Amino acid sequence: MYSYFLRVMQEIRQKNLSVSTFFTEKNLKNIAIYGAGTVGNILFEEIHKEVNVKYFIDKNLQGMAHDVPIVKPEDVKYFENIDAIVISPYIEHTHIESKLSSLTSILTVSIDEIIGSVYKDEIFFKLSERLKNSGAFLYIINRPLSHEVENASALELAHKTFDKSIFSVIPNILKDESAYDLLFNYVRKFHEELGYYSDEYFRDLFVLREPVIANSGGSIKLGDVKSTYFNTINGFRFLPDQLDEFSNTLYIFGDCFARGRLAEDKLHLANQLQVLLKTARASYRVVAPACVISSAYALLEEIEKIPLMPGDIVLHISRYFSRTHFDLFCENFNSRLVSLSESFKRPHDFGEIFFDAWHMSYKGISLMAKYIYELLIVNHGEVILGENKDGRQTGAKEIHNPSININITDDLNKYTVFLSSHKLVTEGRAGSVVVNCNPFTLGHQYLIETASTLVDYLYVFVVEEDLSEFKFADRFEMVKLGTNHLDNVKVLPGGKFIISTFTFPGYFDKSDMPTVAINATKDVEIFAKHIAPVLDITVRFVGSEPLSAVTRQYNRDLRDILPRYGIEYKEFGRIEFSSQPISASLVRQLIKQRDWDSVKNLVPQSTYDYISHNYECLVSL
């Protein structure tokens, strides 16, 4: 989150916008900031001249920050004359908001909501450019609350009075057997027609919780879960009827409803849509990322990451996008704002469909799937079904495997041309190593030296993104200095397509989130399909990873995917010093401590000389 937040804040400044306008427009004069960490402090610096920040709230810190007292979360019940509490932690926002609501009635706002409001014009412009350039189409779908349904039933109206989410009572049922039985039997009424409702079914859908993991941008990413009825794999909801071969993709994003938390795999909205499309012989694969998105800011971040192709469709389903915000945007670009209120209008044949004011049963999901399918066919029938207006098939569509759905851009073509100009020879075995080298250590040198003995020519790609403590130019120079004794080694920049924010954004957040679950498929397959063939690379060498979970998962993706393209994966054990693996992170820590003798034991002489001679202007440690 931090790297994305910093980038957006920089863009806001460059546009001469101010985060303070959010508060002045809403007349929020006195506020508290929950979280005295990086984001909270940056927010304070941005707004304190126009907004009075009276408190920081932090469960782990105490004292003062910027001459503002830091208080504990439980102290909010004593606040007076506070107009709003800004929650700076993004991932934990929902949990924190819920906790605060039990202590105070003060308005809470998320950092995402603030940025989305201030930056909305730029967000809409970027969304439009992404859609225009890709040839894809976006639907913003607003769903109703139960009491907003026309001719609502008595239960649907009662949900408004009760005004509680079904999730709010779940913590209590785990401590109270009678409460558990009460909710179990309430939920049973919505599932009786299935014939297999059970305690396991109830627990999988209503009690089981996905772990919250991090991501490079403003959406909540959810970790993988394995159970009988609810499964997520590599950051995507498992859909038993998903197509293996397809010509286009239909992506479903949104809030908890789109996430499908209360629906088993086969009854998830995405799977029900997939069944309808498959029945119509439409060559569209439906995909449901395991994330929760509740703002245009977060939606843009996700759309920027997916490999959109001409004809692809993105659905965003939520309660959060107003017609005022999106009318002009949808009118001028490949987008449409749709309300689902009409689809739930009574009378209908689906019975009671709302568990509470917000969440629907599988019957409500079925109703929605049917409505969305008809909407898509009416507006995109020729593309989805491959038909002319007279109903004849236009012919077979190009089919490709889902794992290699990649946009080939001008930048990638330019990069491969650049690589061609640096190709060493046309004969012999060529291998590759990809390194960040933040900084270049004896471990990196050992990996490269060992790999160079196993091939005729070795290409060493240095990650080019400038998101590390040492700048790319310095890392690149250290690698060259540390390998210039190897005649068969060529050091090259990784460009935008080897471990970059485009191909593998999760890599750059690994220091903040050591248990993050990642999916590096895009990065690995761009390398295998478009980079390795240019240089005739047939083997990729890596070092084992005992310390970083992200790099360890990346190695697993390399191991699983590269052989499909005829590229060997070869892993070497890490070398150690004093029984500890040599790592760049340890070197950085020692540099911070000015322990130069220990640094010298872990890096080549060339690296030591480079850092010591250039230290003052070299690194932000």
XYZ file of C-alpha atoms in Angstrom:
621
model
C 0.000 0.000 0.000
C 2.766 2.464 0.936
C 4.462 2.586 -2.477
C 1.146 3.112 -4.256
C 0.029 5.719 -1.715
C 3.265 7.658 -2.121
C 2.991 7.570 -5.907
C -0.598 8.850 -5.877
C 0.245 11.583 -3.383
C 3.065 12.712 -5.667
C 0.692 12.796 -8.632
C -1.847 14.811 -6.619
C 0.826 17.426 -5.862
C 1.957 17.520 -9.492
C -1.652 18.292 -10.506
C -1.699 21.169 -7.992
C -4.436 19.422 -6.045
C -4.667 19.283 -2.259
C -5.895 16.552 0.051
C -7.115 19.312 2.364
C -9.985 20.099 0.004
C -11.727 16.893 1.112
C -11.950 18.271 4.640
C -12.764 21.889 3.761
C -15.551 20.874 1.365
C -17.125 18.729 4.086
C -16.465 21.323 6.814
C -14.346 18.892 8.834
C -12.223 21.286 10.861
C -11.034 19.167 13.781
C -9.955 15.584 13.166
C -8.023 12.658 14.598
C -5.800 10.364 12.528
C -5.901 6.672 13.345
C -2.390 5.322 12.786
C 0.802 7.222 13.583
C 2.830 5.297 11.009
C 4.067 6.240 7.551
C 0.697 7.022 5.931
C -0.641 8.853 8.986
C 2.431 11.064 9.174
C 2.371 11.870 5.466
C -1.317 12.765 5.724
C -0.559 15.085 8.649
C 2.138 16.892 6.652
C -0.309 17.369 3.770
C -3.224 18.811 5.742
C -2.070 20.291 9.066
C -1.923 23.876 7.775
C -5.613 23.826 6.815
C -7.027 21.172 9.173
C -6.600 20.950 12.934
C -5.279 17.465 13.769
C -6.008 17.150 17.495
C -4.986 13.525 18.044
C -3.185 10.564 16.609
C -4.701 7.212 17.586
C -2.385 4.209 17.749
C -2.544 1.001 19.776
C 1.222 0.449 19.578
C 2.679 3.942 20.044
C 2.460 6.606 22.729
C 3.738 10.084 23.400
C 3.651 12.827 20.777
C 4.003 13.088 17.004
C 4.333 16.540 15.364
C 3.442 17.970 18.805
C 0.128 16.105 18.612
C -0.740 13.637 21.402
C -0.943 9.932 20.522
C -3.794 8.207 22.341
C -5.059 4.645 22.567
C -8.105 3.526 20.500
C -10.220 3.125 23.639
C -9.719 6.822 24.426
C -11.891 7.923 21.489
C -14.962 7.638 23.699
C -13.687 10.712 25.562
C -13.207 12.842 22.427
C -14.988 16.167 22.240
C -15.333 18.514 19.272
C -13.855 16.017 16.789
C -15.541 16.130 13.392
C -14.011 12.962 11.924
C -11.499 10.184 12.470
C -9.347 9.344 9.439
C -8.306 5.682 9.343
C -4.910 5.532 7.662
C -4.308 1.731 7.680
C -5.994 0.486 4.503
C -5.987 -3.271 4.955
C -7.413 -3.138 8.483
C -9.842 -0.285 7.711
C -13.054 -2.301 8.035
C -11.989 -3.919 11.301
C -10.864 -0.600 12.798
C -14.055 1.152 11.688
C -16.137 -1.551 13.339
C -14.174 -1.259 16.580
C -14.457 2.532 16.647
C -18.205 2.410 15.962
C -18.640 0.516 19.238
C -16.831 3.309 21.089
C -18.021 6.532 19.410
C -20.476 7.969 16.916
C -17.826 10.234 15.355
C -17.673 10.028 11.559
C -14.914 7.745 10.233
C -13.365 8.074 6.770
C -10.720 5.964 5.055
C -7.570 7.235 3.382
C -8.867 5.611 0.210
C -12.100 7.630 0.361
C -10.130 10.876 0.736
C -7.785 10.225 -2.170
C -10.618 8.955 -4.342
C -12.570 12.170 -3.758
C -9.673 14.558 -4.402
C -8.280 12.613 -7.316
C -11.497 11.466 -8.996
C -11.137 13.492 -12.218
C -7.667 12.093 -12.800
C -8.880 8.594 -11.898
C -11.700 8.791 -14.441
C -9.301 10.056 -17.089
C -6.901 7.171 -16.456
C -9.774 4.681 -16.492
C -10.949 6.048 -19.827
C -7.443 5.867 -21.298
C -7.033 2.282 -20.108
C -10.344 1.283 -21.689
C -9.727 3.194 -24.905
C -6.260 1.749 -25.381
C -7.293 -1.820 -24.611
C -10.630 -1.912 -26.440
C -12.316 -3.313 -23.327
C -15.661 -2.289 -21.821
C -16.527 -1.395 -18.221
C -19.866 -1.749 -16.435
C -20.347 0.038 -13.107
C -23.192 -1.881 -11.484
C -24.957 -0.458 -8.441
C -26.855 -3.009 -6.399
C -29.704 -2.125 -4.013
C -30.092 -2.681 -0.304
C -32.984 -4.921 0.719
C -35.365 -2.090 1.663
C -34.690 -0.283 -1.651
C -36.305 -3.090 -3.631
C -39.576 -2.051 -5.236
C -42.525 -3.815 -3.524
C -40.084 -5.104 -0.876
C -41.212 -7.997 1.326
C -41.773 -7.603 5.062
C -38.425 -9.254 5.795
C -36.605 -6.979 3.350
C -38.094 -3.928 5.043
C -37.317 -5.323 8.492
C -33.615 -5.563 7.616
C -33.501 -1.764 7.474
C -34.872 -1.512 11.026
C -32.449 -4.151 12.334
C -29.596 -2.411 10.467
C -26.957 -5.050 11.208
C -24.832 -7.186 8.932
C -25.044 -10.921 9.380
C -21.269 -10.826 9.844
C -21.601 -8.646 12.953
C -23.135 -11.506 14.952
C -20.708 -14.216 13.846
C -18.054 -13.520 16.531
C -20.712 -14.083 19.195
C -21.960 -17.408 17.847
C -18.550 -18.982 18.332
C -18.865 -18.323 22.073
C -22.596 -19.003 22.486
C -24.032 -22.356 21.392
C -27.632 -21.119 21.423
C -26.686 -18.129 19.241
C -24.889 -20.521 16.881
C -27.996 -22.698 16.566
C -30.180 -19.647 16.017
C -28.092 -18.351 13.098
C -27.560 -21.847 11.706
C -31.321 -22.395 11.493
C -31.947 -18.899 10.115
C -29.507 -19.518 7.261
C -30.989 -22.997 6.682
C -34.260 -21.393 5.509
C -32.432 -19.870 2.533
C -30.782 -23.161 1.523
C -33.405 -25.846 2.118
C -33.974 -26.402 -1.604
C -30.319 -27.341 -2.118
C -30.769 -30.568 -0.162
C -27.230 -30.642 1.252
C -27.141 -27.814 3.788
C -25.095 -28.933 6.788
C -22.925 -27.713 9.626
C -19.878 -27.955 7.325
C -21.666 -25.893 4.648
C -22.609 -23.236 7.191
C -19.101 -23.045 8.615
C -17.428 -22.863 5.194
C -19.576 -19.925 4.082
C -20.380 -18.041 7.273
C -17.628 -18.789 9.804
C -14.501 -19.462 7.737
C -12.427 -16.332 7.121
C -9.904 -15.705 4.355
C -6.644 -14.188 5.575
C -6.230 -10.543 4.590
C -2.996 -10.058 2.672
C -1.473 -7.008 1.052
C -1.232 -5.709 -2.441
C 0.501 -2.884 -4.158
C -2.539 -0.669 -4.363
C -5.771 0.438 -2.817
C -7.793 -2.738 -2.573
C -8.058 -5.431 0.071
C -6.503 -8.637 -1.209
C -7.637 -11.878 0.363
C -5.479 -14.937 0.831
C -6.114 -18.429 -0.415
C -8.608 -20.709 1.320
C -9.282 -24.408 0.863
C -12.488 -26.016 2.072
C -15.296 -28.183 0.764
C -17.534 -25.360 -0.453
C -15.369 -22.224 -0.544
C -11.988 -22.038 -2.289
C -9.614 -19.361 -3.557
C -6.471 -20.241 -5.497
C -3.585 -17.883 -6.342
C -5.679 -14.848 -5.517
C -8.751 -15.877 -7.551
C -12.027 -17.481 -6.556
C -12.175 -21.099 -7.709
C -14.908 -21.532 -10.337
C -15.654 -25.183 -11.150
C -17.182 -24.336 -14.549
C -14.514 -21.868 -15.693
C -13.424 -22.281 -19.313
C -9.976 -23.694 -20.016
C -9.924 -22.209 -23.510
C -11.405 -18.862 -24.410
C -11.163 -15.863 -26.678
C -11.919 -13.121 -24.109
C -12.276 -12.561 -20.392
C -15.053 -11.177 -18.205
C -13.628 -9.807 -14.937
C -15.798 -9.300 -11.849
C -14.667 -6.808 -9.201
C -16.508 -5.102 -6.381
C -17.474 -5.234 -2.737
C -18.236 -8.271 -0.564
C -21.070 -9.267 -2.877
C -18.822 -9.546 -5.929
C -16.348 -11.372 -3.734
C -19.138 -13.895 -3.074
C -18.350 -14.546 0.560
C -21.682 -16.238 1.306
C -21.874 -18.321 -1.867
C -20.321 -21.710 -2.466
C -17.990 -22.059 -5.446
C -20.519 -23.337 -7.966
C -23.146 -20.737 -6.934
C -20.797 -17.738 -6.967
C -21.973 -15.000 -9.326
C -18.952 -15.530 -11.582
C -19.574 -19.257 -11.891
C -23.292 -18.792 -12.566
C -22.437 -16.286 -15.308
C -19.866 -18.732 -16.681
C -22.506 -21.453 -16.888
C -24.887 -19.147 -18.757
C -22.158 -18.080 -21.203
C -20.986 -21.662 -21.687
C -24.551 -22.775 -22.414
C -24.714 -20.074 -25.105
C -21.386 -21.400 -26.471
C -19.770 -18.033 -25.798
C -15.979 -18.173 -25.676
C -15.659 -15.897 -22.633
C -13.819 -16.974 -19.503
C -15.170 -15.432 -16.265
C -12.635 -14.452 -13.597
C -13.267 -13.307 -10.015
C -10.203 -11.915 -8.194
C -10.304 -12.462 -4.430
C -10.350 -8.826 -3.393
C -12.715 -6.173 -2.086
C -12.902 -2.851 -3.961
C -15.071 0.003 -2.805
C -13.804 3.076 -4.667
C -12.829 4.327 -8.099
C -9.274 4.753 -6.836
C -9.010 1.053 -5.959
C -10.788 -0.015 -9.151
C -8.279 1.878 -11.293
C -5.372 0.144 -9.542
C -6.836 -3.293 -10.277
C -7.758 -2.506 -13.890
C -4.238 -1.220 -14.523
C -2.854 -4.611 -13.498
C -4.995 -6.987 -15.536
C -4.036 -7.839 -19.148
C -7.093 -6.384 -20.909
C -7.665 -7.287 -24.557
C -10.102 -5.916 -27.157
C -13.559 -7.262 -26.369
C -12.859 -7.995 -22.702
C -15.486 -6.847 -20.197
C -15.015 -5.606 -16.635
C -17.923 -5.601 -14.184
C -17.674 -3.610 -10.978
C -20.519 -4.357 -8.567
C -20.961 -2.346 -5.385
C -22.989 0.177 -3.438
C -20.438 2.964 -3.675
C -20.471 4.670 -7.061
C -22.997 7.438 -7.507
C -24.636 8.431 -10.754
C -23.308 11.963 -10.239
C -19.724 10.690 -10.261
C -20.020 8.425 -13.277
C -22.655 9.786 -15.648
C -20.313 11.965 -17.713
C -17.562 9.353 -17.612
C -19.849 6.552 -18.764
C -21.436 8.707 -21.432
C -18.145 9.460 -23.179
C -16.149 6.255 -22.829
C -16.486 2.477 -23.087
C -18.478 2.364 -19.871
C -21.985 2.158 -18.575
C -23.558 2.759 -15.173
C -26.314 0.259 -14.408
C -28.672 -0.059 -11.447
C -29.851 -3.539 -10.466
C -32.857 -2.276 -8.533
C -35.164 -3.244 -11.389
C -33.910 -6.836 -11.387
C -34.999 -7.374 -7.758
C -38.430 -5.777 -8.177
C -41.200 -7.924 -6.713
C -43.068 -10.031 -7.539
C -40.472 -12.626 -8.598
C -40.118 -16.389 -8.161
C -36.991 -16.459 -6.009
C -38.568 -16.069 -2.564
C -36.597 -14.373 0.196
C -33.137 -13.488 -1.120
C -31.589 -11.128 1.481
C -29.869 -12.484 4.614
C -29.670 -8.897 5.856
C -29.856 -5.431 4.296
C -26.606 -5.985 2.333
C -26.012 -9.689 1.694
C -27.927 -12.060 -0.603
C -28.435 -15.796 -0.741
C -27.587 -17.899 -3.777
C -31.122 -17.243 -5.069
C -30.487 -13.507 -5.196
C -27.174 -14.204 -6.912
C -28.989 -16.350 -9.496
C -31.417 -13.519 -10.160
C -28.529 -11.093 -10.593
C -26.594 -13.469 -12.860
C -29.612 -13.822 -15.130
C -30.067 -10.035 -15.321
C -26.389 -9.325 -16.034
C -26.232 -12.072 -18.658
C -29.228 -10.597 -20.494
C -27.696 -7.116 -20.201
C -24.456 -8.325 -21.778
C -26.196 -10.179 -24.583
C -28.339 -7.155 -25.452
C -25.326 -4.817 -25.566
C -22.528 -7.123 -26.699
C -24.282 -10.082 -28.290
C -22.359 -9.908 -31.557
C -19.020 -9.973 -29.757
C -19.911 -12.437 -26.999
C -21.744 -14.931 -29.213
C -19.685 -14.291 -32.343
C -22.789 -13.583 -34.426
C -23.675 -11.172 -37.218
C -26.906 -9.261 -36.929
C -28.677 -11.962 -38.935
C -27.581 -14.534 -36.361
C -24.961 -16.352 -38.447
C -21.654 -17.330 -36.885
C -18.764 -15.174 -37.998
C -16.382 -18.122 -37.775
C -14.003 -19.609 -35.269
C -12.415 -17.231 -32.795
C -8.754 -17.240 -31.847
C -8.396 -19.415 -28.752
C -5.604 -19.051 -26.267
C -4.654 -20.561 -22.946
C -5.711 -18.520 -19.864
C -2.230 -18.563 -18.407
C -0.733 -16.620 -21.335
C -3.251 -13.824 -21.717
C -0.690 -11.025 -22.218
C -0.862 -7.637 -23.905
C 2.027 -7.155 -26.331
C 2.797 -3.439 -26.172
C 5.034 -1.150 -28.156
C 7.309 -0.917 -25.134
C 7.773 -4.693 -25.082
C 8.597 -4.710 -28.775
C 11.164 -1.954 -28.211
C 12.684 -3.890 -25.335
C 13.072 -7.084 -27.366
C 14.727 -5.081 -30.153
C 17.125 -3.691 -27.546
C 17.891 -7.219 -26.320
C 18.553 -8.405 -29.868
C 21.201 -5.732 -30.249
C 23.001 -7.116 -27.161
C 22.839 -10.789 -28.062
C 26.245 -12.376 -27.459
C 26.302 -15.143 -30.099
C 24.005 -17.333 -32.141
C 25.460 -20.696 -31.034
C 26.026 -22.361 -27.685
C 23.851 -22.667 -24.578
C 22.581 -19.459 -23.019
C 21.284 -19.028 -19.488
C 19.977 -16.168 -17.395
C 19.880 -14.764 -13.873
C 17.566 -12.002 -12.616
C 18.802 -9.984 -9.639
C 17.852 -6.857 -7.742
C 21.184 -6.534 -5.843
C 20.181 -4.026 -3.216
C 23.226 -4.057 -2.897
C 25.379 -6.638 -4.762
C 26.611 -9.262 -2.254
C 28.905 -12.282 -2.222
C 25.723 -14.348 -2.523
C 24.824 -12.672 -5.821
C 28.396 -13.082 -7.041
C 28.404 -16.787 -6.136
C 25.129 -17.351 -7.997
C 26.401 -15.641 -11.152
C 29.841 -17.253 -11.047
C 28.356 -20.738 -10.570
C 25.757 -20.257 -13.309
C 28.390 -18.975 -15.729
C 30.271 -22.287 -15.493
C 27.212 -24.246 -16.644
C 26.430 -22.349 -19.854
C 28.345 -20.868 -22.732
C 26.785 -17.434 -22.202
C 24.962 -15.931 -19.239
C 22.662 -12.891 -19.302
C 22.261 -11.121 -15.968
C 19.154 -8.910 -15.794
C 19.144 -6.214 -13.102
C 15.706 -5.086 -11.886
C 15.250 -1.553 -13.209
C 12.423 -0.253 -11.021
C 13.760 2.463 -8.699
C 11.846 1.267 -5.640
C 14.828 -0.057 -3.669
C 17.113 1.742 -1.226
C 19.946 1.687 -3.783
C 19.064 3.342 -7.096
C 19.086 1.288 -10.290
C 22.119 3.087 -11.714
C 24.143 2.185 -8.618
C 22.910 -1.411 -8.455
C 23.630 -1.880 -12.159
C 27.159 -0.518 -11.734
C 27.861 -2.740 -8.721
C 26.758 -5.835 -10.676
C 29.005 -4.898 -13.605
C 31.980 -4.285 -11.307
C 31.376 -7.560 -9.475
C 31.168 -9.646 -12.654
C 33.679 -7.997 -14.993
C 36.085 -10.934 -14.485
C 33.589 -13.271 -16.189
C 34.059 -13.171 -19.960
C 30.835 -14.999 -20.823
C 28.526 -12.751 -18.745
C 26.454 -9.864 -20.120
C 24.723 -7.497 -17.659
C 21.456 -5.975 -18.934
C 18.702 -3.739 -17.500
C 15.457 -5.551 -16.721
C 13.312 -2.797 -18.253
C 9.567 -2.690 -17.654
C 9.046 -6.400 -18.171
C 11.280 -8.228 -15.680
C 10.169 -7.905 -12.037
C 8.521 -4.519 -12.449
C 5.444 -2.800 -11.061
C 3.707 -3.820 -14.300
C 4.614 -7.518 -14.266
C 5.053 -8.226 -10.556
C 3.926 -5.363 -8.230
C 3.827 -7.564 -5.122
C 7.610 -7.956 -5.188
C 8.177 -4.380 -4.063
C 6.006 -4.671 -0.957
C 7.655 -7.815 0.403
C 9.632 -5.999 3.088
C 6.407 -4.649 4.602
C 4.367 -7.839 4.264
C 6.535 -10.934 4.766
C 3.606 -13.364 4.539
C 2.058 -11.929 1.400
C 0.633 -14.371 -1.134
C 1.572 -13.479 -4.678
C 0.951 -14.549 -8.238
C 3.922 -13.927 -10.548
C 2.422 -15.638 -13.599
C 2.449 -12.501 -15.753
C 6.113 -11.803 -15.042
C 7.255 -15.380 -15.653
C 5.283 -15.830 -18.850
C 6.396 -12.556 -20.407
C 9.940 -13.716 -19.769
C 9.301 -17.184 -21.183
C 7.310 -16.091 -24.227
C 8.946 -12.855 -25.278
C 12.345 -12.354 -23.655
C 14.024 -15.764 -23.475
C 13.429 -16.577 -27.185
C 15.160 -13.361 -28.311
C 18.398 -14.401 -26.558
C 17.965 -18.185 -26.990
C 17.848 -18.612 -23.208
C 17.165 -22.228 -22.237
C 17.852 -22.177 -18.486
C 17.174 -19.718 -15.666
C 19.251 -19.876 -12.486
C 18.001 -18.777 -9.070
C 19.241 -18.842 -5.502
C 17.236 -20.634 -2.845
C 15.260 -18.309 -0.595
C 15.158 -19.117 3.154
C 14.208 -15.581 4.233
C 11.660 -13.926 1.918
C 8.259 -15.588 1.453
C 7.579 -13.482 -1.656
C 10.800 -14.496 -3.416
C 10.240 -18.099 -2.369
C 6.798 -18.096 -4.011
C 8.268 -16.389 -7.076
C 10.798 -19.215 -7.365
C 7.962 -21.731 -7.171
C 6.158 -19.979 -10.039
C 9.378 -20.049 -12.076
C 9.804 -23.737 -11.331
C 6.214 -24.568 -12.325
C 5.867 -22.390 -15.440
C 9.249 -22.213 -17.204
C 9.410 -25.919 -18.184
C 6.153 -25.516 -20.140
C 8.154 -23.314 -22.511
C 11.195 -25.555 -22.704
C 13.211 -23.491 -20.205
C 15.048 -25.325 -17.433
C 14.774 -24.088 -13.846
C 17.918 -24.561 -11.760
C 18.196 -23.534 -8.115
C 21.405 -23.174 -6.075
C 21.674 -23.159 -2.293
C 22.513 -19.875 -0.591
C 26.025 -19.395 0.724
C 26.418 -18.484 4.391
C 28.665 -16.514 6.674
C 28.796 -17.402 10.377
C 25.992 -19.945 9.803
C 23.638 -17.256 8.455
C 22.533 -16.884 4.800
C 24.157 -13.882 3.153
C 21.409 -11.404 2.266
C 21.200 -7.868 0.928
C 18.788 -6.936 3.720
C 21.410 -7.882 6.315
C 23.999 -5.785 4.473
C 21.652 -2.789 4.501
C 21.087 -3.235 8.229
C 24.828 -3.303 8.867
C 25.325 -0.184 6.726
C 22.713 1.595 8.867
C 24.717 0.617 11.925
C 27.958 1.770 10.229
C 29.392 -1.696 10.916
C 31.774 -1.589 7.970
C 33.891 -4.534 9.112
C 30.846 -6.832 9.008
C 29.747 -5.372 5.665
C 33.153 -6.247 4.232
C 32.582 -9.924 5.105
C 29.373 -10.082 3.044
C 30.105 -8.162 -0.168
C 32.780 -8.335 -2.886
C 35.607 -5.833 -2.619
C 34.177 -4.015 -5.636
C 30.871 -3.434 -3.834
C 32.585 -2.371 -0.626
C 34.729 0.136 -2.479
C 31.774 1.498 -4.454
C 29.612 2.016 -1.356
C 32.350 3.446 0.837
C 33.476 5.905 -1.838
C 29.969 7.061 -2.705
C 28.103 6.538 0.549
C 26.976 10.099 1.281
C 25.070 10.503 -1.983
C 24.281 6.865 -2.624
C 21.579 5.404 -0.425
C 18.606 6.374 1.735
C 19.045 3.944 4.610
